[in-house]
Amino acid sequence: MLENARSGHSAGPLGMADLLAVLFGHSLRHRPEQPGWEDRDVFLLSNGHTAPVLYAAMAHTGYFPTDELMTLRRLGSRLQGHPERTALPGLENTSGPLGSGLSQGAGWAQIVRDLDGRPDRVVYVMMGDGELNEGNIWEAAMYAAKYRLGNLIGIVDRNFIQIDGDTEDVMPLGDLAGKWRTFGWHVVDIDGNDIAAIVEAVDECRRVTDQPSVILARTVPGRGVPYMEHDHTWHGRVPTSEQADIAVAALTAEGETR
Amino acid sequence: MTAQRKVWGDTLLELTREDDRVVVLDADLATSTMAVTVAEGNPEAFIQVGIAEQNLVGMAFGLSTMGYRPWLSTFGVFLTHRALDQIRMLVSQTGAPVRIAAAYAGLLNGSSGKTHQDIEDLAIMRAMPGMTVLAPADEHEARAITRWAAEHDGPVYIRYARDAVAPVFDADYVFHPGAVHRLRDGGGDVTLVSTGVQSSRVVEAAELLAARGVDARVVHVPSLKPVDGDALLAAISGVGTVVTVEDHSVINGLGGLVAELIAERGDPDAPRLHRVGLADGWSESAPNAFLLDRYGLSAERVAEQVLEALGHSPSPSATVTVTAPGGTVG
């Protein structure tokens, strides 16, 4: 997709692929053929630059044909560079400029629980770790804790990179688990590329109903592509066609052994 | 051809070496804005604030009150929208000498889509009291404006484009705030007025028009505020039609500025105004060549719209096919 679009972000989406595979393939209560289903769980992508992995998860679970993935960032495509909720059924939010997704998620969670009387409907908000630099995230974190939004689950892609370098050099996040706990959240810290651990973490968070939960998912940016893994310079660029061939071969080989 | 962002990074590094009060504050986009040139060349003049634009502006304001000469580095869209309150209250209302370098300005920012395309910045910043609002045409004007802004004792907003365009000025260009520039003389039929890097494409459009027998003058307005209104009105006088062209909403940017000047002058012989730019709607993701075609800003599409404004019937060759990475779309 990214090679074809010739612009976009590579490392983040690859690192998050296991998380979205579990969510869209297992945890989310949803009907891809009926995106507006009123009993659905809600997934919001707050770190919108990782849109390619969301599109891939949606296509592979039946929201739209997988062929359409190759239209990413083309004129007229429903697959905008950053998610655009009015462009594609199933997208719940618009994002790109960072930091606003958790507020939307808190609003969703509160409305379905308190006005609709449906605390069983869960709202998931995916965030990047660099995104936590934005103050808006912490405004929402306080709000969700105040109203004990137990049906809100945040997921932080803890990959330790952002555009200008390592997160701990650009703006240190330090004890992230401690920060969220202090803000009143239930915290689960996992290997975000371990399928079983992701499943278990989501189940645990769903059992916590008197406070919001956050999964700190430690992921490998560029996961599965040896030349991209852990390299922050791959945050905002795309592979050449030769590099893309190597990446697809590596991912395919790993997929066959997993 | 050199991209304005590269010129900005290089010029800023020179400025920090000439004057240790000059600093750049970055919000995790240094490698895009090219503030990385300062980060690597003079790390002491580089301040990383993370992805936190409101903090970015507040920090810069604070530094300005301490005698420093701060520049802001991030995408323009995050400054004019996310951090607008800080710009308004801290910078504009106090007249603080904070230089707002809006990187990836305007429509053309590499397929990111409407969330990242700032097509309202000129309107917002033009309405901000005390704000100088500048949009350089090319690398030479970008360098001159950067040097001018470094010395200016007040808030400055500058558009810097992501990608290089064909230069319209020479390396010895000198910037004077408010001045307007005739990039192409003549203009028996129509005057084209543009700003920023769009001016380069408008010069090209004028050449296409000449080939079709239409004589067009081209006026470049790098300084949307302040602007020498008399000079701008003089530059567009004497023809029946003036067409403004901008990679911005047609509302309250360059087209709005020219409309205000014409209306306030109340000259019965004033030219008829046509505004070319983004209509009152959002754009989308696509390679720049497609966006230029879709939103009427490529040289060919500008020429077409001028012909329409002049009442010429559309020529069969006016259908443009654009080829760009990923295939061809008619």
PDB file of N, CA, C and O in Angstrom, chain A residues 167-196:
ATOM      1  N   THR A 167      11.479   8.433  21.774  1.00  0.00           N
ATOM      2  CA  THR A 167      10.532   9.207  22.604  1.00  0.00           C
ATOM      3  C   THR A 167      11.194   9.733  23.880  1.00  0.00           C
ATOM      4  O   THR A 167      10.838  10.796  24.368  1.00  0.00           O
ATOM      5  N   GLU A 168      12.138   8.974  24.399  1.00  0.00           N
ATOM      6  CA  GLU A 168      12.741   9.395  25.667  1.00  0.00           C
ATOM      7  C   GLU A 168      13.770  10.508  25.478  1.00  0.00           C
ATOM      8  O   GLU A 168      14.187  11.145  26.442  1.00  0.00           O
ATOM      9  N   ASP A 169      14.167  10.766  24.225  1.00  0.00           N
ATOM     10  CA  ASP A 169      15.014  11.927  23.934  1.00  0.00           C
ATOM     11  C   ASP A 169      14.167  13.143  23.568  1.00  0.00           C
ATOM     12  O   ASP A 169      14.452  14.255  23.991  1.00  0.00           O
ATOM     13  N   VAL A 170      13.134  12.924  22.737  1.00  0.00           N
ATOM     14  CA  VAL A 170      12.322  14.047  22.252  1.00  0.00           C
ATOM     15  C   VAL A 170      11.544  14.678  23.413  1.00  0.00           C
ATOM     16  O   VAL A 170      11.612  15.892  23.643  1.00  0.00           O
ATOM     17  N   MET A 171      10.804  13.865  24.130  1.00  0.00           N
ATOM     18  CA  MET A 171      10.049  14.339  25.297  1.00  0.00           C
ATOM     19  C   MET A 171       9.781  13.122  26.184  1.00  0.00           C
ATOM     20  O   MET A 171       8.826  12.377  25.936  1.00  0.00           O
ATOM     21  N   PRO A 172      10.628  12.924  27.174  1.00  0.00           N
ATOM     22  CA  PRO A 172      10.585  11.660  27.938  1.00  0.00           C
ATOM     23  C   PRO A 172       9.213  11.383  28.548  1.00  0.00           C
ATOM     24  O   PRO A 172       8.635  12.239  29.209  1.00  0.00           O
ATOM     25  N   LEU A 173       8.738  10.162  28.321  1.00  0.00           N
ATOM     26  CA  LEU A 173       7.458   9.744  28.904  1.00  0.00           C
ATOM     27  C   LEU A 173       7.676   9.060  30.244  1.00  0.00           C
ATOM     28  O   LEU A 173       6.756   8.969  31.056  1.00  0.00           O
ATOM     29  N   GLY A 174       8.877   8.582  30.448  1.00  0.00           N
ATOM     30  CA  GLY A 174       9.246   8.029  31.751  1.00  0.00           C
ATOM     31  C   GLY A 174       8.347   6.894  32.192  1.00  0.00           C
ATOM     32  O   GLY A 174       8.058   5.971  31.420  1.00  0.00           O
ATOM     33  N   ASP A 175       7.901   6.978  33.434  1.00  0.00           N
ATOM     34  CA  ASP A 175       7.071   5.923  34.025  1.00  0.00           C
ATOM     35  C   ASP A 175       5.628   6.083  33.537  1.00  0.00           C
ATOM     36  O   ASP A 175       4.785   6.653  34.225  1.00  0.00           O
ATOM     37  N   LEU A 176       5.383   5.568  32.366  1.00  0.00           N
ATOM     38  CA  LEU A 176       4.074   5.766  31.751  1.00  0.00           C
ATOM     39  C   LEU A 176       2.972   5.050  32.548  1.00  0.00           C
ATOM     40  O   LEU A 176       1.881   5.587  32.737  1.00  0.00           O
ATOM     41  N   ALA A 177       3.277   3.857  33.031  1.00  0.00           N
ATOM     42  CA  ALA A 177       2.274   3.124  33.818  1.00  0.00           C
ATOM     43  C   ALA A 177       1.919   3.931  35.065  1.00  0.00           C
ATOM     44  O   ALA A 177       0.743   4.082  35.416  1.00  0.00           O
ATOM     45  N   GLY A 178       2.929   4.462  35.707  1.00  0.00           N
ATOM     46  CA  GLY A 178       2.691   5.262  36.913  1.00  0.00           C
ATOM     47  C   GLY A 178       1.859   6.504  36.612  1.00  0.00           C
ATOM     48  O   GLY A 178       0.978   6.893  37.385  1.00  0.00           O
ATOM     49  N   LYS A 179       2.132   7.127  35.459  1.00  0.00           N
ATOM     50  CA  LYS A 179       1.376   8.333  35.082  1.00  0.00           C
ATOM     51  C   LYS A 179      -0.110   7.994  34.941  1.00  0.00           C
ATOM     52  O   LYS A 179      -0.975   8.683  35.475  1.00  0.00           O
ATOM     53  N   TRP A 180      -0.419   6.949  34.187  1.00  0.00           N
ATOM     54  CA  TRP A 180      -1.831   6.595  33.970  1.00  0.00           C
ATOM     55  C   TRP A 180      -2.492   6.192  35.288  1.00  0.00           C
ATOM     56  O   TRP A 180      -3.644   6.551  35.544  1.00  0.00           O
ATOM     57  N   ARG A 181      -1.767   5.441  36.122  1.00  0.00           N
ATOM     58  CA  ARG A 181      -2.356   5.032  37.417  1.00  0.00           C
ATOM     59  C   ARG A 181      -2.689   6.262  38.251  1.00  0.00           C
ATOM     60  O   ARG A 181      -3.755   6.347  38.865  1.00  0.00           O
ATOM     61  N   THR A 182      -1.777   7.205  38.268  1.00  0.00           N
ATOM     62  CA  THR A 182      -2.005   8.424  39.045  1.00  0.00           C
ATOM     63  C   THR A 182      -3.228   9.185  38.523  1.00  0.00           C
ATOM     64  O   THR A 182      -3.928   9.836  39.282  1.00  0.00           O
ATOM     65  N   PHE A 183      -3.466   9.057  37.235  1.00  0.00           N
ATOM     66  CA  PHE A 183      -4.638   9.710  36.640  1.00  0.00           C
ATOM     67  C   PHE A 183      -5.924   8.907  36.876  1.00  0.00           C
ATOM     68  O   PHE A 183      -6.987   9.311  36.442  1.00  0.00           O
ATOM     69  N   GLY A 184      -5.814   7.758  37.547  1.00  0.00           N
ATOM     70  CA  GLY A 184      -7.021   7.012  37.907  1.00  0.00           C
ATOM     71  C   GLY A 184      -7.398   5.884  36.962  1.00  0.00           C
ATOM     72  O   GLY A 184      -8.546   5.443  36.944  1.00  0.00           O
ATOM     73  N   TRP A 185      -6.446   5.430  36.183  1.00  0.00           N
ATOM     74  CA  TRP A 185      -6.722   4.392  35.193  1.00  0.00           C
ATOM     75  C   TRP A 185      -6.168   3.040  35.652  1.00  0.00           C
ATOM     76  O   TRP A 185      -5.142   2.961  36.327  1.00  0.00           O
ATOM     77  N   HIS A 186      -6.859   1.974  35.218  1.00  0.00           N
ATOM     78  CA  HIS A 186      -6.334   0.624  35.365  1.00  0.00           C
ATOM     79  C   HIS A 186      -5.322   0.409  34.241  1.00  0.00           C
ATOM     80  O   HIS A 186      -5.628   0.684  33.078  1.00  0.00           O
ATOM     81  N   VAL A 187      -4.136  -0.081  34.593  1.00  0.00           N
ATOM     82  CA  VAL A 187      -3.058  -0.176  33.609  1.00  0.00           C
ATOM     83  C   VAL A 187      -2.618  -1.623  33.402  1.00  0.00           C
ATOM     84  O   VAL A 187      -2.408  -2.362  34.366  1.00  0.00           O
ATOM     85  N   VAL A 188      -2.485  -1.998  32.133  1.00  0.00           N
ATOM     86  CA  VAL A 188      -1.929  -3.313  31.802  1.00  0.00           C
ATOM     87  C   VAL A 188      -0.740  -3.073  30.870  1.00  0.00           C
ATOM     88  O   VAL A 188      -0.866  -2.359  29.879  1.00  0.00           O
ATOM     89  N   ASP A 189       0.372  -3.659  31.212  1.00  0.00           N
ATOM     90  CA  ASP A 189       1.610  -3.442  30.444  1.00  0.00           C
ATOM     91  C   ASP A 189       1.971  -4.756  29.754  1.00  0.00           C
ATOM     92  O   ASP A 189       2.186  -5.764  30.426  1.00  0.00           O
ATOM     93  N   ILE A 190       1.997  -4.768  28.431  1.00  0.00           N
ATOM     94  CA  ILE A 190       2.213  -6.040  27.727  1.00  0.00           C
ATOM     95  C   ILE A 190       3.179  -5.905  26.556  1.00  0.00           C
ATOM     96  O   ILE A 190       3.502  -4.798  26.116  1.00  0.00           O
ATOM     97  N   ASP A 191       3.580  -7.048  26.040  1.00  0.00           N
ATOM     98  CA  ASP A 191       4.296  -7.118  24.767  1.00  0.00           C
ATOM     99  C   ASP A 191       3.225  -7.003  23.676  1.00  0.00           C
ATOM    100  O   ASP A 191       2.413  -7.910  23.490  1.00  0.00           O
ATOM    101  N   GLY A 192       3.214  -5.901  22.989  1.00  0.00           N
ATOM    102  CA  GLY A 192       2.160  -5.613  22.022  1.00  0.00           C
ATOM    103  C   GLY A 192       2.284  -6.379  20.723  1.00  0.00           C
ATOM    104  O   GLY A 192       1.487  -6.170  19.802  1.00  0.00           O
ATOM    105  N   ASN A 193       3.276  -7.244  20.615  1.00  0.00           N
ATOM    106  CA  ASN A 193       3.372  -8.116  19.449  1.00  0.00           C
ATOM    107  C   ASN A 193       3.160  -9.584  19.834  1.00  0.00           C
ATOM    108  O   ASN A 193       3.472 -10.487  19.064  1.00  0.00           O
ATOM    109  N   ASP A 194       2.611  -9.793  21.040  1.00  0.00           N
ATOM    110  CA  ASP A 194       2.314 -11.146  21.521  1.00  0.00           C
ATOM    111  C   ASP A 194       0.794 -11.323  21.493  1.00  0.00           C
ATOM    112  O   ASP A 194       0.074 -10.733  22.303  1.00  0.00           O
ATOM    113  N   ILE A 195       0.321 -12.110  20.537  1.00  0.00           N
ATOM    114  CA  ILE A 195      -1.121 -12.240  20.308  1.00  0.00           C
ATOM    115  C   ILE A 195      -1.860 -12.679  21.578  1.00  0.00           C
ATOM    116  O   ILE A 195      -2.878 -12.080  21.953  1.00  0.00           O
ATOM    117  N   ALA A 196      -1.333 -13.691  22.243  1.00  0.00           N
ATOM    118  CA  ALA A 196      -2.013 -14.202  23.435  1.00  0.00           C
ATOM    119  C   ALA A 196      -2.066 -13.140  24.528  1.00  0.00           C
ATOM    120  O   ALA A 196      -3.087 -12.976  25.216  1.00  0.00           O
TER     121      ALA A 196
END
